[in-house]
PDB file of C-alpha atoms in Angstrom:
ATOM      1  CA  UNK A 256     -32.666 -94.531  50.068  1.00 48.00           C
ATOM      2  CA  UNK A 257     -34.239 -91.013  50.414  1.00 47.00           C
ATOM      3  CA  UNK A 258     -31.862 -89.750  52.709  1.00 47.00           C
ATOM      4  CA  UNK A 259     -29.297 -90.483  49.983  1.00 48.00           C
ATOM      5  CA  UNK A 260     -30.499 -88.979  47.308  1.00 50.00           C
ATOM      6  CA  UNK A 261     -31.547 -85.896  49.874  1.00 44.00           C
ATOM      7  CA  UNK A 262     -27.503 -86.052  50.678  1.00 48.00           C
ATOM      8  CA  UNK A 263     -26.815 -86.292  46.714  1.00 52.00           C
ATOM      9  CA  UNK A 264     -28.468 -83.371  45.969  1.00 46.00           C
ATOM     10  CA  UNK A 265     -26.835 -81.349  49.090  1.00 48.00           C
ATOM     11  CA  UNK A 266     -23.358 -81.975  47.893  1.00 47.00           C
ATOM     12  CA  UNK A 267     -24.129 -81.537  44.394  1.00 53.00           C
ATOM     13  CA  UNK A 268     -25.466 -78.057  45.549  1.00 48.00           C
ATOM     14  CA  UNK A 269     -22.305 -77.171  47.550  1.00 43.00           C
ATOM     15  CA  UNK A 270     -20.096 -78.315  44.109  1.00 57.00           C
ATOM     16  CA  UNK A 271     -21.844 -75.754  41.843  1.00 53.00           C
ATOM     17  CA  UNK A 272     -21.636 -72.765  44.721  1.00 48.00           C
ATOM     18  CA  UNK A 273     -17.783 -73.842  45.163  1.00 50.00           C
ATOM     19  CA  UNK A 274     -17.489 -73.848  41.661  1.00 55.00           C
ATOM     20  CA  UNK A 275     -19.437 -70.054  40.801  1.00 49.00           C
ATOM     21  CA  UNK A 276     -16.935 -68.832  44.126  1.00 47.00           C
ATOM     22  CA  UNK A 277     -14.149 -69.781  41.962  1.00 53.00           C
ATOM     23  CA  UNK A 278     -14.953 -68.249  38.757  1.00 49.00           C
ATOM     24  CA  UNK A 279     -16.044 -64.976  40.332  1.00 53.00           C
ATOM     25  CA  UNK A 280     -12.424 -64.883  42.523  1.00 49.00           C
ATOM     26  CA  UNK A 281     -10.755 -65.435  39.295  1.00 54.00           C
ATOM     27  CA  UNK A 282     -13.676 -62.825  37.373  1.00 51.00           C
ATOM     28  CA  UNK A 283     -12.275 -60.169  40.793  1.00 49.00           C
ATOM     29  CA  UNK A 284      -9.001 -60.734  40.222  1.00 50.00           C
ATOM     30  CA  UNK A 285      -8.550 -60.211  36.793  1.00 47.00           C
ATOM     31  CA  UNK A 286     -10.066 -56.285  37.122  1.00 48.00           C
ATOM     32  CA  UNK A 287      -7.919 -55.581  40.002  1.00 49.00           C
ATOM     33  CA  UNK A 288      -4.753 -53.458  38.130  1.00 51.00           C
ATOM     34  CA  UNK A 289      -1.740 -54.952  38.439  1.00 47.00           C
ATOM     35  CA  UNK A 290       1.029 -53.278  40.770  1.00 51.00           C
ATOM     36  CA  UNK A 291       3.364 -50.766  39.015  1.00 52.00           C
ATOM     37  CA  UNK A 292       7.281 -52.391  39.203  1.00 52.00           C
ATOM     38  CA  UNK A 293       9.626 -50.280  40.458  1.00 57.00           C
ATOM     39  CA  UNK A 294      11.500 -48.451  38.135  1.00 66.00           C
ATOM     40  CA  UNK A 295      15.096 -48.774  39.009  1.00 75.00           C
ATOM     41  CA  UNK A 296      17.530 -45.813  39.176  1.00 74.00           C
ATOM     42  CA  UNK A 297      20.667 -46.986  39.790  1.00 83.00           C
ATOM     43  CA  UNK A 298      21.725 -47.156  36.759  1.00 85.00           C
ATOM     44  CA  UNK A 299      21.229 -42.933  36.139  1.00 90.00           C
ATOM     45  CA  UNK A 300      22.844 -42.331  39.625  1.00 86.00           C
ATOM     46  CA  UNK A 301      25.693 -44.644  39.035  1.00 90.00           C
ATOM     47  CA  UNK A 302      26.458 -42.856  35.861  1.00 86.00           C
ATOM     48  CA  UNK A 303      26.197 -39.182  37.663  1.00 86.00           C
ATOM     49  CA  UNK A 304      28.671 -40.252  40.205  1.00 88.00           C
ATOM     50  CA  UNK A 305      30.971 -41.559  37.276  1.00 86.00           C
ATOM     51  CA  UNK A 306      30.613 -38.215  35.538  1.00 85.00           C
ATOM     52  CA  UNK A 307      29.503 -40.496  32.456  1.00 87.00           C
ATOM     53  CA  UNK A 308      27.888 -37.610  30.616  1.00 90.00           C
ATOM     54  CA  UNK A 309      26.789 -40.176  27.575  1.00 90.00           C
ATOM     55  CA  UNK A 310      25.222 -42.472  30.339  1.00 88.00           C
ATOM     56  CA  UNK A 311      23.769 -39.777  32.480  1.00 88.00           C
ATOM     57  CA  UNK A 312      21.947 -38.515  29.357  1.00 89.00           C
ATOM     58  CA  UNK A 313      20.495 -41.489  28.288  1.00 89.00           C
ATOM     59  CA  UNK A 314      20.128 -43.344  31.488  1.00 87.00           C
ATOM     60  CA  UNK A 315      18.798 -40.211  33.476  1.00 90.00           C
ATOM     61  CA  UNK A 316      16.932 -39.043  30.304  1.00 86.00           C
ATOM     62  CA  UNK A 317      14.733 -42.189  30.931  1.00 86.00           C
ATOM     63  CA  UNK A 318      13.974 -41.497  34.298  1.00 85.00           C
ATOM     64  CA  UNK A 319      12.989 -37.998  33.643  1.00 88.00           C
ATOM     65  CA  UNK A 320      10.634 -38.716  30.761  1.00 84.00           C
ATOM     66  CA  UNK A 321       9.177 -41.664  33.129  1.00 84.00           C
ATOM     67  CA  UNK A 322       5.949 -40.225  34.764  1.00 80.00           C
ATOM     68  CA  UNK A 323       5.899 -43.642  37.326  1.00 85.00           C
ATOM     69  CA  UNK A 324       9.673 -42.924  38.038  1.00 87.00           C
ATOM     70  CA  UNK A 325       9.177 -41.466  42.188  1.00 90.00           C
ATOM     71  CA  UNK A 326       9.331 -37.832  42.478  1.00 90.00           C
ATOM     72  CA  UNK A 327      13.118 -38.306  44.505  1.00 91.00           C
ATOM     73  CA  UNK A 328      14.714 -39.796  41.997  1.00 91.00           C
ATOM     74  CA  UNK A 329      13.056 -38.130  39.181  1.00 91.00           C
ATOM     75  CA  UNK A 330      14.813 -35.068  40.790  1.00 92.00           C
ATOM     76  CA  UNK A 331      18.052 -36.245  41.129  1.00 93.00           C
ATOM     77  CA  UNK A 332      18.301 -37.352  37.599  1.00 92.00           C
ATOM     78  CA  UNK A 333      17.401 -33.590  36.650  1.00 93.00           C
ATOM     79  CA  UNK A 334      19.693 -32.588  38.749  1.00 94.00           C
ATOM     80  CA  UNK A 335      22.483 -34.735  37.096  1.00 94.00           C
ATOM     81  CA  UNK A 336      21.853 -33.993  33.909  1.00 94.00           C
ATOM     82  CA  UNK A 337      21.296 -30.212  34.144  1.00 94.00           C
ATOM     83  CA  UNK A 338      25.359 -30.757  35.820  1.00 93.00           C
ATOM     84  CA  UNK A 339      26.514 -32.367  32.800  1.00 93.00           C
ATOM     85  CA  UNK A 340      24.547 -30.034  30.316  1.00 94.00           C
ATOM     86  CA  UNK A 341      26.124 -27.233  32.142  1.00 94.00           C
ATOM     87  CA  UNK A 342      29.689 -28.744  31.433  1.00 92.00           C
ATOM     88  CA  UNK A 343      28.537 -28.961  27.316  1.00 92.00           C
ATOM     89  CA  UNK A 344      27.920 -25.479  27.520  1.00 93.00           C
ATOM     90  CA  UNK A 345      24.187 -26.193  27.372  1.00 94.00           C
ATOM     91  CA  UNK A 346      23.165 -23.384  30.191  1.00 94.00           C
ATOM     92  CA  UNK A 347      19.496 -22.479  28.416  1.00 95.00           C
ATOM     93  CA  UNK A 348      18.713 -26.684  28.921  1.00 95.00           C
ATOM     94  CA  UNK A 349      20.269 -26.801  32.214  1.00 95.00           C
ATOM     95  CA  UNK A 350      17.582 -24.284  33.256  1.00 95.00           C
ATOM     96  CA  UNK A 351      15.319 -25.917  31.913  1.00 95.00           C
ATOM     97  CA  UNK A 352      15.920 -28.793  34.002  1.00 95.00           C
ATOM     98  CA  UNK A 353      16.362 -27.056  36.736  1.00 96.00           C
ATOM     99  CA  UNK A 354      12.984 -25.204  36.431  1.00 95.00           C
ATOM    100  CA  UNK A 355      11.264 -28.839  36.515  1.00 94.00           C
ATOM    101  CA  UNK A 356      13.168 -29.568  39.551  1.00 94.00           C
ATOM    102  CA  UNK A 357      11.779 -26.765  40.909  1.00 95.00           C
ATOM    103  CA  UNK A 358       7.992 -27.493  39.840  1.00 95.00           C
ATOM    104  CA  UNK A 359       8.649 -30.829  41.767  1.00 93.00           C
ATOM    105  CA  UNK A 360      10.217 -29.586  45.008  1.00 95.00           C
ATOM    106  CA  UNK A 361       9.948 -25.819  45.454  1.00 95.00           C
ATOM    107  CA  UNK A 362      12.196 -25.797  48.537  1.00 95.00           C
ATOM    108  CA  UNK A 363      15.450 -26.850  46.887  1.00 95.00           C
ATOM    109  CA  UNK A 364      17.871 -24.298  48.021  1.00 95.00           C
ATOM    110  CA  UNK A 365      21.230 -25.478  46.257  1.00 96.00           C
ATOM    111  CA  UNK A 366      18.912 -25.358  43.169  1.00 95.00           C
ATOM    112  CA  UNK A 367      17.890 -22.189  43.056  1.00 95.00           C
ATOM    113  CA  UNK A 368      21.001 -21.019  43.607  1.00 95.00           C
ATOM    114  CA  UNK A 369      22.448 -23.165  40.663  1.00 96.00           C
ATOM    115  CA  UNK A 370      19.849 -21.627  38.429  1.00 95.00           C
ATOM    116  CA  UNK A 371      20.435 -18.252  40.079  1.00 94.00           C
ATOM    117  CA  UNK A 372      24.131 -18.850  38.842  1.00 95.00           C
ATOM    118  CA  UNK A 373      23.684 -19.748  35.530  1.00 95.00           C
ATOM    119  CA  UNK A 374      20.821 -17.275  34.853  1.00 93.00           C
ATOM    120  CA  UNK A 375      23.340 -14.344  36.148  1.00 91.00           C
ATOM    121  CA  UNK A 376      26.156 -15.897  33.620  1.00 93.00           C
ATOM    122  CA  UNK A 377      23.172 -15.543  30.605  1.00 91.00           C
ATOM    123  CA  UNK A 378      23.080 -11.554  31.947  1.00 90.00           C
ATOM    124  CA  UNK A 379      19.714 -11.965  32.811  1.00 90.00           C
ATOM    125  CA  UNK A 380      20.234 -10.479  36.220  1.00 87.00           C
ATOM    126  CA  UNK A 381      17.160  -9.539  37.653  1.00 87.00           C
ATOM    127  CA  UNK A 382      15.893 -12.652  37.675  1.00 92.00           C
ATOM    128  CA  UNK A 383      19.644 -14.404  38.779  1.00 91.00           C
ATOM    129  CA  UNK A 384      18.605 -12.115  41.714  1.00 88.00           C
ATOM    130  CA  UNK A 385      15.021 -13.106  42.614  1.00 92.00           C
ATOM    131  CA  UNK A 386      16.628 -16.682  42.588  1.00 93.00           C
ATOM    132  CA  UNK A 387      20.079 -15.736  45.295  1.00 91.00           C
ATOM    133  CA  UNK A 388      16.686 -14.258  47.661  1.00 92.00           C
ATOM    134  CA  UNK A 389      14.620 -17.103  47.085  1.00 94.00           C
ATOM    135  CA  UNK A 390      17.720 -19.724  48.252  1.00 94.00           C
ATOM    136  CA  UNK A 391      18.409 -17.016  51.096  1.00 93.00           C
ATOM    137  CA  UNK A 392      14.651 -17.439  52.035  1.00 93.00           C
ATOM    138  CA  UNK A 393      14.755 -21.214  52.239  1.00 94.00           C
ATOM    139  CA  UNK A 394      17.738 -20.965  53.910  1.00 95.00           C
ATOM    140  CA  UNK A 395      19.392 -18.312  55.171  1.00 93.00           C
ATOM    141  CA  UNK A 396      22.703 -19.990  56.206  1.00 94.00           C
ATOM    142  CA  UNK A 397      23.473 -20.606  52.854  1.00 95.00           C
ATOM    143  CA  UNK A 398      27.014 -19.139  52.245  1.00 95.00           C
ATOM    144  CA  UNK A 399      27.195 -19.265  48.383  1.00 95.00           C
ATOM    145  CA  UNK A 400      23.873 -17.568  47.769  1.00 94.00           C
ATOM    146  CA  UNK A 401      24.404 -14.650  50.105  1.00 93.00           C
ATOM    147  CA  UNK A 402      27.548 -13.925  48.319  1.00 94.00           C
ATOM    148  CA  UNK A 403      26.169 -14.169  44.662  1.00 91.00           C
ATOM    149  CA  UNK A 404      23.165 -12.022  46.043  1.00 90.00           C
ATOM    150  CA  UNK A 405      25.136  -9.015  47.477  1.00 91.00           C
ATOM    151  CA  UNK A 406      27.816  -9.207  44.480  1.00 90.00           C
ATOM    152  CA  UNK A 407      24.694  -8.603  42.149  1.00 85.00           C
ATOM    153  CA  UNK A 408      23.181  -6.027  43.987  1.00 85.00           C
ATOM    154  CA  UNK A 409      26.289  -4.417  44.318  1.00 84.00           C
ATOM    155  CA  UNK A 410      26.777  -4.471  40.428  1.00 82.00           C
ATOM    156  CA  UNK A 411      23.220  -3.601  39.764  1.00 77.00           C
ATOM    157  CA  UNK A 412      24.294  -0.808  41.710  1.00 76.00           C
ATOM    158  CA  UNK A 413      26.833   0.199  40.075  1.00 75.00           C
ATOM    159  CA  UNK A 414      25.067  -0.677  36.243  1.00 68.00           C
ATOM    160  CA  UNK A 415      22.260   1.962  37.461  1.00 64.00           C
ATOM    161  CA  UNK A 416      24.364   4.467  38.562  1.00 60.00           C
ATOM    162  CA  UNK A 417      26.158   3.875  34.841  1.00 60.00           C
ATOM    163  CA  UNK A 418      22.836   4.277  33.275  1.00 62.00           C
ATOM    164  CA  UNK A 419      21.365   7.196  34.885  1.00 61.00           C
ATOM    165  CA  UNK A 420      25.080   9.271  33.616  1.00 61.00           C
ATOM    166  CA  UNK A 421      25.006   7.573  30.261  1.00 66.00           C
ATOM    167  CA  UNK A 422      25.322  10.192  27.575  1.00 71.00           C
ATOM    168  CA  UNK A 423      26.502  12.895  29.743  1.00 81.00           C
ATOM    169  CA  UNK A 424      29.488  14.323  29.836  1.00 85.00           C
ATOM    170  CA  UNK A 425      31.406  15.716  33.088  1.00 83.00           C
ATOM    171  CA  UNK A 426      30.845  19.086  32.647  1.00 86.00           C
ATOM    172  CA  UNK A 427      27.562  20.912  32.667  1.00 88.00           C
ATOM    173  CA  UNK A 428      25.965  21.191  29.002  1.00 89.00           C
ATOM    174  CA  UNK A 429      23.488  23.888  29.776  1.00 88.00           C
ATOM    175  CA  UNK A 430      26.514  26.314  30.735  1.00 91.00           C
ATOM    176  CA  UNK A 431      28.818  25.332  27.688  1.00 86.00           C
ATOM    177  CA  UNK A 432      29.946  28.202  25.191  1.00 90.00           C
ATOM    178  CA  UNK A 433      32.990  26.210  23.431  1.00 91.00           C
ATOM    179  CA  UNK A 434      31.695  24.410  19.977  1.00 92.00           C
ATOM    180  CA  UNK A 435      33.710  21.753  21.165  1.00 92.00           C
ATOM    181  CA  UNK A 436      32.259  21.356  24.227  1.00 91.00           C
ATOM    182  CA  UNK A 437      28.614  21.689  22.535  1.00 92.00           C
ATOM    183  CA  UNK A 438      29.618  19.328  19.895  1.00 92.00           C
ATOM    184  CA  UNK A 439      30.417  16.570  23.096  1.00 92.00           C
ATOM    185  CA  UNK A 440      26.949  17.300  24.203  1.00 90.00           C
ATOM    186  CA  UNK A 441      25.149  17.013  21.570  1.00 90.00           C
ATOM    187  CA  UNK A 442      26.543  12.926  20.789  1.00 90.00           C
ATOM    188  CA  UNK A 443      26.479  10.615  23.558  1.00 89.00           C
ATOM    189  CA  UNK A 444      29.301   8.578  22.568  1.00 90.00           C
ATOM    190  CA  UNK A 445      31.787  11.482  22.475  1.00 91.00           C
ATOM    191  CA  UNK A 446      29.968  12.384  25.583  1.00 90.00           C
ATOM    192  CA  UNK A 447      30.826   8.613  26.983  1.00 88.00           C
ATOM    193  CA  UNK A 448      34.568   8.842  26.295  1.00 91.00           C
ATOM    194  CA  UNK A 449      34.522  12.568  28.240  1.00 90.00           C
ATOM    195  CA  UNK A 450      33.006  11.150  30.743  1.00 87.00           C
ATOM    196  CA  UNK A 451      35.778   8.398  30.921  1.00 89.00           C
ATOM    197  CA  UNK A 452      38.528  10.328  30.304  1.00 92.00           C
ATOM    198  CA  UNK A 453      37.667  12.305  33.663  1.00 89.00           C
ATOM    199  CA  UNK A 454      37.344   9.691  35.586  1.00 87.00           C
ATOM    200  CA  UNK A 455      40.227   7.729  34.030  1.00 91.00           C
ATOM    201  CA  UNK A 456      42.432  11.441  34.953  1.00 91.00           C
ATOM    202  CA  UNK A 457      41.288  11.711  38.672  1.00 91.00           C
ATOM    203  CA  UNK A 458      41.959   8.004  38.915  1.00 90.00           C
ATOM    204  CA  UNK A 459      45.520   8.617  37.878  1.00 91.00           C
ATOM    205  CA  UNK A 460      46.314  11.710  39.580  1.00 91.00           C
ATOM    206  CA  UNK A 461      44.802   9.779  42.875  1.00 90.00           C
ATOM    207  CA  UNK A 462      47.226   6.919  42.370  1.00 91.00           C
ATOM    208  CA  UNK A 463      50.566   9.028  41.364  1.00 89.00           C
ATOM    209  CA  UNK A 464      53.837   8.344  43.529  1.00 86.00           C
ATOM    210  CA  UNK A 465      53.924  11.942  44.782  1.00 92.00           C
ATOM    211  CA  UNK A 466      52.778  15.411  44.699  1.00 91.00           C
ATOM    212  CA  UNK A 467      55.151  16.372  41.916  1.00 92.00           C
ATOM    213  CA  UNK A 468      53.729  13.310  39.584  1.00 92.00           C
ATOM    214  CA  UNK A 469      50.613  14.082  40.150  1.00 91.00           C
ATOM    215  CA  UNK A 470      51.030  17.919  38.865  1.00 93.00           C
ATOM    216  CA  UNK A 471      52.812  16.552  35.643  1.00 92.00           C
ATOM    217  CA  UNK A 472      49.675  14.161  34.746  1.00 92.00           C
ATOM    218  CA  UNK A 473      47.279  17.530  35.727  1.00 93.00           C
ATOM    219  CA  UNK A 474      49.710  19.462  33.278  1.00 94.00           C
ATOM    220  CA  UNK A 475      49.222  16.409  30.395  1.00 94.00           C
ATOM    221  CA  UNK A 476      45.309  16.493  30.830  1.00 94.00           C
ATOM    222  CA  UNK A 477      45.592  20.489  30.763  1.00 94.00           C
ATOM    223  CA  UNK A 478      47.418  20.042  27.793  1.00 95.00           C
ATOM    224  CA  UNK A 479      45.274  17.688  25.786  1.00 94.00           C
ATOM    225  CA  UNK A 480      41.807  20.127  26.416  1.00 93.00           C
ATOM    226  CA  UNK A 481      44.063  23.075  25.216  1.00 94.00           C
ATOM    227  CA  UNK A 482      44.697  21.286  22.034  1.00 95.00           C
ATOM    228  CA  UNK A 483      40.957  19.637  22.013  1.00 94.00           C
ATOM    229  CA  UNK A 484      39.603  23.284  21.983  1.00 92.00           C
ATOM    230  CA  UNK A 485      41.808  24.799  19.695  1.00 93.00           C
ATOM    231  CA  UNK A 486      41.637  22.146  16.748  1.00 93.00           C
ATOM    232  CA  UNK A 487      37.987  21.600  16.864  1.00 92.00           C
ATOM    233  CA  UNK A 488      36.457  22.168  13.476  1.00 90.00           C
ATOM    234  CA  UNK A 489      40.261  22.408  11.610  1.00 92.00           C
ATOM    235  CA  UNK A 490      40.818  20.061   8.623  1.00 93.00           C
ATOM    236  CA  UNK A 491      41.719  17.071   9.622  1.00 92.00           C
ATOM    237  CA  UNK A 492      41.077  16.874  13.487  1.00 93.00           C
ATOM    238  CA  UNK A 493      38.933  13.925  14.492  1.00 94.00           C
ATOM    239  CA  UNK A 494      37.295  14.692  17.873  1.00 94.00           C
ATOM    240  CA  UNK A 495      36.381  11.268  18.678  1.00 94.00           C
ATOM    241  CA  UNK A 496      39.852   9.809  17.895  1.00 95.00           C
ATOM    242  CA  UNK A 497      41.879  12.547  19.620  1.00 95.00           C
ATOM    243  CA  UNK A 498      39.701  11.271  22.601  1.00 94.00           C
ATOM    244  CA  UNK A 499      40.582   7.581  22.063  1.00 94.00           C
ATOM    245  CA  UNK A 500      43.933   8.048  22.426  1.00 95.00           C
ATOM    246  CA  UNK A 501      44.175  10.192  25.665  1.00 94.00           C
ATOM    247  CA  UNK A 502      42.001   7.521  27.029  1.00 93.00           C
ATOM    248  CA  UNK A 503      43.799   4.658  26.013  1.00 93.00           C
ATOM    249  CA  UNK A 504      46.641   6.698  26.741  1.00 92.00           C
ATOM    250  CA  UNK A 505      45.453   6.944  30.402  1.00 91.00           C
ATOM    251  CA  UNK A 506      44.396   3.769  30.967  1.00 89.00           C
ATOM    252  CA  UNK A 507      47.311   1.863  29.016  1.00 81.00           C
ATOM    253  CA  UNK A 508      47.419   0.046  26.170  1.00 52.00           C
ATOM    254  CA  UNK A 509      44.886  -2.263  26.799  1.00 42.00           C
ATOM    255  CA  UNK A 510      42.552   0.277  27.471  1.00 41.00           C
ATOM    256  CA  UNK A 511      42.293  -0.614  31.524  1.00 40.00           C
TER     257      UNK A 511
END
């Protein structure tokens, strides 16, 4: 009779421990997070492949503004909507994206290049360029970037050689005597169009059919500086439009 109360008392122990493993399992379990779904991005990438710019806003939107979204995808839905932004005409948010891209993966080559692209289209050049290097760095087989990097440094070129004879004419101001010729140097737009109508003259003469051609259009210019020098400062002469029109007259009637 001892023995089974002794035996009572064992299993009744062995019910209350079962029973306290139970509630501190379920106590464990219910402070351990729960797992994160995956978000899905089909949808955005579907929509980017169907040039749906509507969907690729909204669908990709939500992906981007998704901090749990994975890095990859959060990309690519930059990526596609910065491409559809660019087609709205939407460069300055198309950068944008592109600069987050960027933050996430600083080794995307196309990307800089895109950027490089659209920041060269805004004019601001220097930095178009330090983004056609950057691409050329990552990757220096890429075709596109090596050609948008040499076209800009050749046109930085030639925008600095532009500058440093801006306001100058193409003769030598400190030997002048004419009052015409001091009145060019002393305004850098008349100075500009001299400039131009020089080059616009040996550009002409270089490109005539023949010898004889050439010596009329050296007559024509010869001609206009005669008159330039002798009317300056008579009633009525305008300088600056008597320049005009041998340059337009020059380059044609558009002016090229």
């Amino acid at each position: 009779m001892q023995q089974c109360r002794f035996g009572a008392v064992i299993l009744a122990m062995l019910t209350a421990w079962c029973a306290l493993l139970a509630v501190e399992a379920h106590a464990i379990g219910a402070t351990e997070p729960a797992k994160e779904p995956v978000v899905d991005a089909s949808a955005c990438m579907a929509a980017s492949e169907a040039r749906d710019a509507d969907k690729v806003l909204t669908e990709c939107g939500a992906l981007i503004d998704n901090t749990k979204v994975a890095r990859s995808d959060r990309i690519n839905a930059l990526i596609a909507r910065a491409s559809i932004l660019i087609t709205k005409g939407e460069a300055d948010r198309a950068i944008a994206d592109y600069d987050v891209a960027l933050q996430l993966d600083p080794t995307l080559a196309d990307i800089f290049n895109a950027r490089g692209e659209l920041r060269r289209k805004k004019g601001d050049r220097p930095r178009a360029l330090a983004d056609f290097a950057t691409a050329l760095r990552l990757n220096p087989d890429h075709a596109s970037a090596r050609s948008n990097y040499h076209a800009l440094a050749v046109e930085l070129e030639r925008l600095g050689a532009q500058m440093a004879v801006a306001g100058r004419p193409s003769f030598n101001c400190a030997t002048v005597r004419r009052a015409v010729e001091k009145a060019i140097c002393a305004d850098p737009e008349l100075a500009n169009l001299d400039r131009e109508i020089d080059g616009s003259q040996a550009r002409v003469v270089r490109e005539a059919g023949s010898a004889a051609a050439a010596r009329g259009l050296q007559r024509e210019q010869d001609a206009f500086i005669a008159r330039r020098n002798a009317e300056f400062g008579r009633a009525g002469y305008d300088l600056k439009k008597a320049m005009q029109d041998r340059l337009r007259r020059l380059n044609g009637a558009d002016g090229y």
